[in-house]
Amino acid sequence: MTTSCFHCLEPVPPGFSAHVQFESQPQPVCCTGCQAVAETILAQGMSDYYKFRTDSAGKVEELVPEQLKELLSYDNADIQQDFVSQQGELQEVLLSVEGISCAACAWLIEKQLLGLKGVARVDVNTSTHRAMILWHPQQCKLSDIIKSLHQIGYKAYPFQADDEAAQKQTVAKAYLRRLGVAGLMTMQVMMFAFAMYFGMFSGMEDNFEQYFRWISLFLASPVILYSAMPFLTNAIKGLRAKQLNMDLPVSLAIFGAYAASCYATVMSVGEVYFESICMFTFLLLLGKYLEFRARLKASEFTANLQKLLPLTARQLLPDGEQKIVAAKSLQLSDQIMIKPGETIPADGVLISGSTTVDESMMTGEHLPVKKYQTHQVYAGTINHDGVITIEINKVGQNTLLNQIIKLQHNALTKRPKIVEVTDKVAQWFVACLLIFASITAVAWYQIDPPHAFWVTISVLVATCPCALSLAIPTALTCAVATLTRKGILIKESHVLETVPKLTRMAFDKTGTLTEGRFSIESVSVLNKNWQESDVMALAVALERYSEHPIAKAFTELVVSPRQLSDVEVITGSGVKARFGEHSVAIGKSAWFGNHSSFAQATLFVDGKPIADFYLADKVRNSAPEIINYAQGQGLSCHLLSGDSSNAVKDLALELGLDTYKNACSPQDKQKQVESWSAQQHVVGMVGDGVNDSPVFNSAHLSIAMETGADISKNTADVVLLNSDLKSLQTLHQVAKKTKTVIKQNLTLSLCYNGSILPLAAMGLVPPWVAVIGMSASSILVITNSLRLLKL
Amino acid sequence: MSIIYILIPIAILFVIIAIGVFFWAVKSEQFSDLNKQGHSILFEDDKEQHNKSNDRDKSV
């Protein structure tokens, strides 16, 4: 039986033995990182964390000296400018914290940081995974705060909130306030309304009834004039744009009935409808708020992503010294040094050193690109294995990355749209309602002038499109909640309506249909004296020491470990070590000059080639299935790849895709999708890289993989959290089901409104019947929507 | 029965106070993370022990 780690609950690897003391019992841990963290937590008297947490902690990774140095750069005032704000004497920062899983984490972090000298306030939000910290800059440094978080196992980095996110927060708060007022006041108004209903049957003194009406007017006014105001402003906005939207009948009913009820109260005539319109406002706000909150959660998740460019750069001064500066302060022809594994902070020409660079996020090409002197490198790409110096030749808006971002913004304004069902229904609903109300008014004016006004108002209240306007938001809320539970984040409200209408799906290759990383395709053993299993074991043991992207393909394999000594990593060649009597090495084929092959890695023993390893980007297991499903649903599937190799054609043939196009630049992808849209196709794009972000805004629907670049996740309408293509099938099925439920809801509510209309027009609907009818139809619609939660 | 002419306005006053408290709660972000607030009662505020262990660290 394997034991699990006390801290992160992952299995303890065999052979590793370390313990921490918890309530005088030794508890096993899986690595020295977890041990250090658990000991810190227990020593500081925060053992409650382990008692009450509801989720496991993440596995702890120890900081390497290089990362510590980067942390120190956060204390630099120039760099802090971007994310630290001054609050009087104190400084405030928002940190995005990785690894927060439950409320216990929030408690732990707050406790740990408040123990530091100089920290004034800590506020952790477990749903957004962010922490707001106020501190005295004289007594404590930002790097100390982040280091202190590392001690208890959390990785933190400064978060730069964009305006859009901040705006959404304000909207969410405004919704909550309006909802609170509507809820509290509706309860009061209902109470008096009930008193008046009973009064109607058992008799009530006139002065009491009049008093109750005034009280109801007083209590209902904030609900109408504050909570329901957005409906009116939206309706007016729609009218200005020459459109009849759903908010128009809603505000017509609310404000019409409110005005009439006020008039009735002041003049002591007719009927009052305060309780109907208050409840209507409350239900409607509730539906809209829940839908908004579900989408807010999705966008909060993607907003946490790190920026593409590093904040700092290592500048080489003319006197040969190195200085860490803020990346945005870099000027043309500055020289900067970039170490292996770092992201390149600016576009420039390589002036010394050589390396390979991972440009997959720009081009979709998955093989690292070799770079020598005079070659151009781009901001946002990752330097793999050499130390290089570059001279900056493009800054600001001119960098390739910013040009791609500009392309994406331009596309946003031209984005194709599908007319939403709500608007279509609203168009003719409003028209019918207005016509019917005027016919009623005119007819009653002929028959019974004093009653004409009141009957017309009761028509407006009775046909109040409560159920109708709840029909869509409630269904969407339930569907979005279901999808979120399945790891599919919906960021835009149009997604569920667009999905069933799709006619074409376009896929990116690397990272979308394929896994975007190398795995071993075949091994050819060159020396008969060696077994394949021995060769693999040695290769895995050696590659454990390498940072090269190819190494990951090996280290994922599980084999019995080999004991190596004197390990040496040779940049640009590979890894070398002693294994018993022999000297072993793994690296590029031409390393020792006695062997050449197309293999990506070769194993040498005593300088002689033993085995060649061929690596390839593996196709995702779920890819064939999802292509089959999509084609079965009548969607045509296309491949748009930035990769210029034959791999694109091979993949398209293997998966049976309808068409493929290779060597696409971001613009090419955009043009292709735009030309499809022009042919009246509804296009969905699935991708992951930076190079996909412009095309995302040209497609009707964009879907990003969780493993993809941050910028593409920010642009996309949908993010697949588990990066599993099968989720597309789930999304399609749920969207279809949602469409059915919405249709049923619309039919139900139109039936109700249609059947009560003639009764109201004949003057047979007293206020209490209107309230019951409205609530009953709303409950029916909500119950129907709730079925979507059980998918 | 005329007492309700006084009692109802007093009740309304309470409602207004409740709305005031609610607005304050929204402003101070009490609703931004419902999960955390619900659990906070479970944790002992063992500040004393916490400080003690800090002092011990310093003395070591």
PDB file of N, CA and C in Angstrom, chain A residues 497-564:
ATOM      1  N   GLU A 497     -26.141  29.956 -27.521  1.00  0.00           N
ATOM      2  CA  GLU A 497     -27.014  30.130 -28.680  1.00  0.00           C
ATOM      3  C   GLU A 497     -26.274  29.863 -29.979  1.00  0.00           C
ATOM      4  N   THR A 498     -24.976  30.161 -29.979  1.00  0.00           N
ATOM      5  CA  THR A 498     -24.203  30.012 -31.212  1.00  0.00           C
ATOM      6  C   THR A 498     -23.870  28.551 -31.496  1.00  0.00           C
ATOM      7  N   VAL A 499     -23.535  27.797 -30.453  1.00  0.00           N
ATOM      8  CA  VAL A 499     -23.059  26.425 -30.658  1.00  0.00           C
ATOM      9  C   VAL A 499     -23.989  25.571 -31.537  1.00  0.00           C
ATOM     10  N   PRO A 500     -25.302  25.521 -31.267  1.00  0.00           N
ATOM     11  CA  PRO A 500     -26.127  24.637 -32.113  1.00  0.00           C
ATOM     12  C   PRO A 500     -26.216  25.111 -33.566  1.00  0.00           C
ATOM     13  N   LYS A 501     -25.826  26.369 -33.820  1.00  0.00           N
ATOM     14  CA  LYS A 501     -25.940  26.895 -35.183  1.00  0.00           C
ATOM     15  C   LYS A 501     -24.676  26.703 -36.004  1.00  0.00           C
ATOM     16  N   LEU A 502     -23.608  26.208 -35.373  1.00  0.00           N
ATOM     17  CA  LEU A 502     -22.328  26.079 -36.080  1.00  0.00           C
ATOM     18  C   LEU A 502     -22.467  25.185 -37.310  1.00  0.00           C
ATOM     19  N   THR A 503     -21.770  25.567 -38.378  1.00  0.00           N
ATOM     20  CA  THR A 503     -21.745  24.704 -39.562  1.00  0.00           C
ATOM     21  C   THR A 503     -20.318  24.271 -39.883  1.00  0.00           C
ATOM     22  N   ARG A 504     -19.324  24.994 -39.365  1.00  0.00           N
ATOM     23  CA  ARG A 504     -17.930  24.660 -39.627  1.00  0.00           C
ATOM     24  C   ARG A 504     -17.119  24.735 -38.352  1.00  0.00           C
ATOM     25  N   MET A 505     -16.209  23.793 -38.198  1.00  0.00           N
ATOM     26  CA  MET A 505     -15.277  23.859 -37.074  1.00  0.00           C
ATOM     27  C   MET A 505     -13.877  23.950 -37.665  1.00  0.00           C
ATOM     28  N   ALA A 506     -13.097  24.905 -37.189  1.00  0.00           N
ATOM     29  CA  ALA A 506     -11.702  24.981 -37.619  1.00  0.00           C
ATOM     30  C   ALA A 506     -10.827  24.686 -36.412  1.00  0.00           C
ATOM     31  N   PHE A 507      -9.803  23.859 -36.645  1.00  0.00           N
ATOM     32  CA  PHE A 507      -8.921  23.490 -35.545  1.00  0.00           C
ATOM     33  C   PHE A 507      -7.511  23.976 -35.825  1.00  0.00           C
ATOM     34  N   ASP A 508      -6.806  24.342 -34.777  1.00  0.00           N
ATOM     35  CA  ASP A 508      -5.380  24.584 -34.858  1.00  0.00           C
ATOM     36  C   ASP A 508      -4.719  23.214 -34.686  1.00  0.00           C
ATOM     37  N   LYS A 509      -3.461  23.085 -35.103  1.00  0.00           N
ATOM     38  CA  LYS A 509      -2.833  21.764 -34.959  1.00  0.00           C
ATOM     39  C   LYS A 509      -2.140  21.607 -33.595  1.00  0.00           C
ATOM     40  N   THR A 510      -0.966  22.279 -33.491  1.00  0.00           N
ATOM     41  CA  THR A 510      -0.136  22.062 -32.312  1.00  0.00           C
ATOM     42  C   THR A 510      -0.844  22.490 -31.036  1.00  0.00           C
ATOM     43  N   GLY A 511      -0.930  21.585 -30.092  1.00  0.00           N
ATOM     44  CA  GLY A 511      -1.521  21.944 -28.809  1.00  0.00           C
ATOM     45  C   GLY A 511      -3.028  21.825 -28.789  1.00  0.00           C
ATOM     46  N   THR A 512      -3.646  21.657 -29.967  1.00  0.00           N
ATOM     47  CA  THR A 512      -5.098  21.540 -29.993  1.00  0.00           C
ATOM     48  C   THR A 512      -5.488  20.118 -30.405  1.00  0.00           C
ATOM     49  N   LEU A 513      -5.188  19.764 -31.669  1.00  0.00           N
ATOM     50  CA  LEU A 513      -5.427  18.380 -32.073  1.00  0.00           C
ATOM     51  C   LEU A 513      -4.307  17.473 -31.581  1.00  0.00           C
ATOM     52  N   THR A 514      -3.099  18.070 -31.442  1.00  0.00           N
ATOM     53  CA  THR A 514      -1.997  17.296 -30.868  1.00  0.00           C
ATOM     54  C   THR A 514      -1.759  17.795 -29.456  1.00  0.00           C
ATOM     55  N   GLU A 515      -0.904  17.093 -28.739  1.00  0.00           N
ATOM     56  CA  GLU A 515      -0.711  17.465 -27.336  1.00  0.00           C
ATOM     57  C   GLU A 515       0.235  18.642 -27.158  1.00  0.00           C
ATOM     58  N   GLY A 516       0.931  19.043 -28.217  1.00  0.00           N
ATOM     59  CA  GLY A 516       1.806  20.204 -28.132  1.00  0.00           C
ATOM     60  C   GLY A 516       3.085  19.934 -27.375  1.00  0.00           C
ATOM     61  N   ARG A 517       3.396  18.683 -27.163  1.00  0.00           N
ATOM     62  CA  ARG A 517       4.678  18.373 -26.535  1.00  0.00           C
ATOM     63  C   ARG A 517       5.174  17.060 -27.123  1.00  0.00           C
ATOM     64  N   PHE A 518       6.456  16.825 -26.942  1.00  0.00           N
ATOM     65  CA  PHE A 518       7.041  15.653 -27.570  1.00  0.00           C
ATOM     66  C   PHE A 518       6.757  14.391 -26.794  1.00  0.00           C
ATOM     67  N   SER A 519       6.601  13.323 -27.527  1.00  0.00           N
ATOM     68  CA  SER A 519       6.646  12.027 -26.859  1.00  0.00           C
ATOM     69  C   SER A 519       7.435  11.095 -27.781  1.00  0.00           C
ATOM     70  N   ILE A 520       7.945  10.023 -27.191  1.00  0.00           N
ATOM     71  CA  ILE A 520       8.824   9.153 -27.958  1.00  0.00           C
ATOM     72  C   ILE A 520       8.003   8.335 -28.937  1.00  0.00           C
ATOM     73  N   GLU A 521       8.345   8.447 -30.225  1.00  0.00           N
ATOM     74  CA  GLU A 521       7.593   7.721 -31.231  1.00  0.00           C
ATOM     75  C   GLU A 521       8.234   6.356 -31.470  1.00  0.00           C
ATOM     76  N   SER A 522       9.569   6.350 -31.637  1.00  0.00           N
ATOM     77  CA  SER A 522      10.236   5.061 -31.811  1.00  0.00           C
ATOM     78  C   SER A 522      11.682   5.142 -31.331  1.00  0.00           C
ATOM     79  N   VAL A 523      12.198   3.976 -30.978  1.00  0.00           N
ATOM     80  CA  VAL A 523      13.586   3.875 -30.518  1.00  0.00           C
ATOM     81  C   VAL A 523      14.275   2.873 -31.436  1.00  0.00           C
ATOM     82  N   SER A 524      15.442   3.231 -31.988  1.00  0.00           N
ATOM     83  CA  SER A 524      16.162   2.193 -32.725  1.00  0.00           C
ATOM     84  C   SER A 524      17.506   1.937 -32.041  1.00  0.00           C
ATOM     85  N   VAL A 525      17.671   0.706 -31.607  1.00  0.00           N
ATOM     86  CA  VAL A 525      18.902   0.329 -30.894  1.00  0.00           C
ATOM     87  C   VAL A 525      19.968  -0.005 -31.936  1.00  0.00           C
ATOM     88  N   LEU A 526      21.110   0.676 -31.866  1.00  0.00           N
ATOM     89  CA  LEU A 526      22.144   0.534 -32.892  1.00  0.00           C
ATOM     90  C   LEU A 526      23.155  -0.553 -32.551  1.00  0.00           C
ATOM     91  N   ASN A 527      23.234  -0.896 -31.275  1.00  0.00           N
ATOM     92  CA  ASN A 527      24.232  -1.860 -30.838  1.00  0.00           C
ATOM     93  C   ASN A 527      23.521  -3.098 -30.280  1.00  0.00           C
ATOM     94  N   LYS A 528      23.818  -4.277 -30.890  1.00  0.00           N
ATOM     95  CA  LYS A 528      23.101  -5.515 -30.546  1.00  0.00           C
ATOM     96  C   LYS A 528      23.281  -5.936 -29.089  1.00  0.00           C
ATOM     97  N   ASN A 529      24.353  -5.451 -28.432  1.00  0.00           N
ATOM     98  CA  ASN A 529      24.627  -5.893 -27.070  1.00  0.00           C
ATOM     99  C   ASN A 529      23.699  -5.249 -26.033  1.00  0.00           C
ATOM    100  N   TRP A 530      22.894  -4.290 -26.484  1.00  0.00           N
ATOM    101  CA  TRP A 530      22.048  -3.579 -25.533  1.00  0.00           C
ATOM    102  C   TRP A 530      20.585  -3.935 -25.704  1.00  0.00           C
ATOM    103  N   GLN A 531      19.887  -4.062 -24.567  1.00  0.00           N
ATOM    104  CA  GLN A 531      18.442  -4.284 -24.569  1.00  0.00           C
ATOM    105  C   GLN A 531      17.740  -2.933 -24.612  1.00  0.00           C
ATOM    106  N   GLU A 532      16.546  -2.926 -25.234  1.00  0.00           N
ATOM    107  CA  GLU A 532      15.821  -1.656 -25.316  1.00  0.00           C
ATOM    108  C   GLU A 532      15.477  -1.115 -23.920  1.00  0.00           C
ATOM    109  N   SER A 533      15.131  -2.019 -23.000  1.00  0.00           N
ATOM    110  CA  SER A 533      14.736  -1.542 -21.667  1.00  0.00           C
ATOM    111  C   SER A 533      15.910  -0.874 -20.949  1.00  0.00           C
ATOM    112  N   ASP A 534      17.126  -1.421 -21.124  1.00  0.00           N
ATOM    113  CA  ASP A 534      18.303  -0.815 -20.497  1.00  0.00           C
ATOM    114  C   ASP A 534      18.574   0.558 -21.089  1.00  0.00           C
ATOM    115  N   VAL A 535      18.447   0.634 -22.418  1.00  0.00           N
ATOM    116  CA  VAL A 535      18.679   1.887 -23.118  1.00  0.00           C
ATOM    117  C   VAL A 535      17.715   2.953 -22.605  1.00  0.00           C
ATOM    118  N   MET A 536      16.436   2.569 -22.492  1.00  0.00           N
ATOM    119  CA  MET A 536      15.424   3.521 -22.025  1.00  0.00           C
ATOM    120  C   MET A 536      15.730   3.983 -20.609  1.00  0.00           C
ATOM    121  N   ALA A 537      16.071   3.035 -19.735  1.00  0.00           N
ATOM    122  CA  ALA A 537      16.340   3.358 -18.337  1.00  0.00           C
ATOM    123  C   ALA A 537      17.474   4.371 -18.232  1.00  0.00           C
ATOM    124  N   LEU A 538      18.531   4.152 -19.012  1.00  0.00           N
ATOM    125  CA  LEU A 538      19.670   5.070 -18.978  1.00  0.00           C
ATOM    126  C   LEU A 538      19.260   6.452 -19.504  1.00  0.00           C
ATOM    127  N   ALA A 539      18.534   6.434 -20.609  1.00  0.00           N
ATOM    128  CA  ALA A 539      18.121   7.698 -21.228  1.00  0.00           C
ATOM    129  C   ALA A 539      17.264   8.516 -20.260  1.00  0.00           C
ATOM    130  N   VAL A 540      16.316   7.822 -19.593  1.00  0.00           N
ATOM    131  CA  VAL A 540      15.446   8.525 -18.651  1.00  0.00           C
ATOM    132  C   VAL A 540      16.259   9.104 -17.506  1.00  0.00           C
ATOM    133  N   ALA A 541      17.191   8.296 -16.971  1.00  0.00           N
ATOM    134  CA  ALA A 541      18.007   8.752 -15.853  1.00  0.00           C
ATOM    135  C   ALA A 541      18.811   9.985 -16.245  1.00  0.00           C
ATOM    136  N   LEU A 542      19.361   9.994 -17.456  1.00  0.00           N
ATOM    137  CA  LEU A 542      20.168  11.126 -17.911  1.00  0.00           C
ATOM    138  C   LEU A 542      19.306  12.367 -18.142  1.00  0.00           C
ATOM    139  N   GLU A 543      18.182  12.170 -18.823  1.00  0.00           N
ATOM    140  CA  GLU A 543      17.361  13.319 -19.188  1.00  0.00           C
ATOM    141  C   GLU A 543      16.729  14.006 -17.984  1.00  0.00           C
ATOM    142  N   ARG A 544      16.694  13.296 -16.842  1.00  0.00           N
ATOM    143  CA  ARG A 544      16.161  13.930 -15.628  1.00  0.00           C
ATOM    144  C   ARG A 544      16.911  15.211 -15.307  1.00  0.00           C
ATOM    145  N   TYR A 545      18.183  15.299 -15.743  1.00  0.00           N
ATOM    146  CA  TYR A 545      18.998  16.449 -15.384  1.00  0.00           C
ATOM    147  C   TYR A 545      18.875  17.576 -16.407  1.00  0.00           C
ATOM    148  N   SER A 546      18.183  17.342 -17.483  1.00  0.00           N
ATOM    149  CA  SER A 546      18.141  18.323 -18.566  1.00  0.00           C
ATOM    150  C   SER A 546      16.890  19.184 -18.485  1.00  0.00           C
ATOM    151  N   GLU A 547      17.034  20.440 -18.893  1.00  0.00           N
ATOM    152  CA  GLU A 547      15.900  21.364 -18.925  1.00  0.00           C
ATOM    153  C   GLU A 547      15.306  21.437 -20.328  1.00  0.00           C
ATOM    154  N   HIS A 548      15.936  20.776 -21.282  1.00  0.00           N
ATOM    155  CA  HIS A 548      15.520  20.873 -22.670  1.00  0.00           C
ATOM    156  C   HIS A 548      14.094  20.329 -22.856  1.00  0.00           C
ATOM    157  N   PRO A 549      13.298  20.945 -23.732  1.00  0.00           N
ATOM    158  CA  PRO A 549      11.905  20.479 -23.883  1.00  0.00           C
ATOM    159  C   PRO A 549      11.792  19.015 -24.290  1.00  0.00           C
ATOM    160  N   ILE A 550      12.809  18.530 -25.008  1.00  0.00           N
ATOM    161  CA  ILE A 550      12.791  17.129 -25.428  1.00  0.00           C
ATOM    162  C   ILE A 550      12.861  16.207 -24.211  1.00  0.00           C
ATOM    163  N   ALA A 551      13.558  16.680 -23.176  1.00  0.00           N
ATOM    164  CA  ALA A 551      13.764  15.848 -21.985  1.00  0.00           C
ATOM    165  C   ALA A 551      12.444  15.434 -21.350  1.00  0.00           C
ATOM    166  N   LYS A 552      11.430  16.306 -21.464  1.00  0.00           N
ATOM    167  CA  LYS A 552      10.139  16.017 -20.823  1.00  0.00           C
ATOM    168  C   LYS A 552       9.539  14.716 -21.348  1.00  0.00           C
ATOM    169  N   ALA A 553       9.785  14.421 -22.617  1.00  0.00           N
ATOM    170  CA  ALA A 553       9.249  13.199 -23.204  1.00  0.00           C
ATOM    171  C   ALA A 553       9.785  11.974 -22.478  1.00  0.00           C
ATOM    172  N   PHE A 554      11.016  12.065 -21.991  1.00  0.00           N
ATOM    173  CA  PHE A 554      11.648  10.927 -21.319  1.00  0.00           C
ATOM    174  C   PHE A 554      11.222  10.841 -19.867  1.00  0.00           C
ATOM    175  N   THR A 555      11.251  11.995 -19.184  1.00  0.00           N
ATOM    176  CA  THR A 555      11.055  11.967 -17.737  1.00  0.00           C
ATOM    177  C   THR A 555       9.650  11.539 -17.353  1.00  0.00           C
ATOM    178  N   GLU A 556       8.708  11.566 -18.310  1.00  0.00           N
ATOM    179  CA  GLU A 556       7.355  11.121 -17.994  1.00  0.00           C
ATOM    180  C   GLU A 556       7.276   9.608 -17.869  1.00  0.00           C
ATOM    181  N   LEU A 557       8.249   8.905 -18.485  1.00  0.00           N
ATOM    182  CA  LEU A 557       8.226   7.448 -18.456  1.00  0.00           C
ATOM    183  C   LEU A 557       8.648   6.947 -17.085  1.00  0.00           C
ATOM    184  N   VAL A 558       8.043   5.851 -16.692  1.00  0.00           N
ATOM    185  CA  VAL A 558       8.401   5.264 -15.406  1.00  0.00           C
ATOM    186  C   VAL A 558       9.252   4.018 -15.645  1.00  0.00           C
ATOM    187  N   VAL A 559      10.483   4.048 -15.237  1.00  0.00           N
ATOM    188  CA  VAL A 559      11.364   2.880 -15.363  1.00  0.00           C
ATOM    189  C   VAL A 559      12.158   2.767 -14.070  1.00  0.00           C
ATOM    190  N   SER A 560      12.786   1.626 -13.868  1.00  0.00           N
ATOM    191  CA  SER A 560      13.603   1.487 -12.662  1.00  0.00           C
ATOM    192  C   SER A 560      14.813   2.411 -12.804  1.00  0.00           C
ATOM    193  N   PRO A 561      15.093   3.193 -11.780  1.00  0.00           N
ATOM    194  CA  PRO A 561      16.137   4.201 -11.905  1.00  0.00           C
ATOM    195  C   PRO A 561      17.544   3.595 -11.961  1.00  0.00           C
ATOM    196  N   ARG A 562      18.441   4.290 -12.654  1.00  0.00           N
ATOM    197  CA  ARG A 562      19.850   3.907 -12.709  1.00  0.00           C
ATOM    198  C   ARG A 562      20.660   4.927 -11.917  1.00  0.00           C
ATOM    199  N   GLN A 563      21.645   4.424 -11.190  1.00  0.00           N
ATOM    200  CA  GLN A 563      22.454   5.308 -10.353  1.00  0.00           C
ATOM    201  C   GLN A 563      23.551   5.961 -11.183  1.00  0.00           C
ATOM    202  N   LEU A 564      23.507   7.275 -11.326  1.00  0.00           N
ATOM    203  CA  LEU A 564      24.510   7.990 -12.106  1.00  0.00           C
ATOM    204  C   LEU A 564      25.371   8.831 -11.176  1.00  0.00           C
TER     205      LEU A 564
END
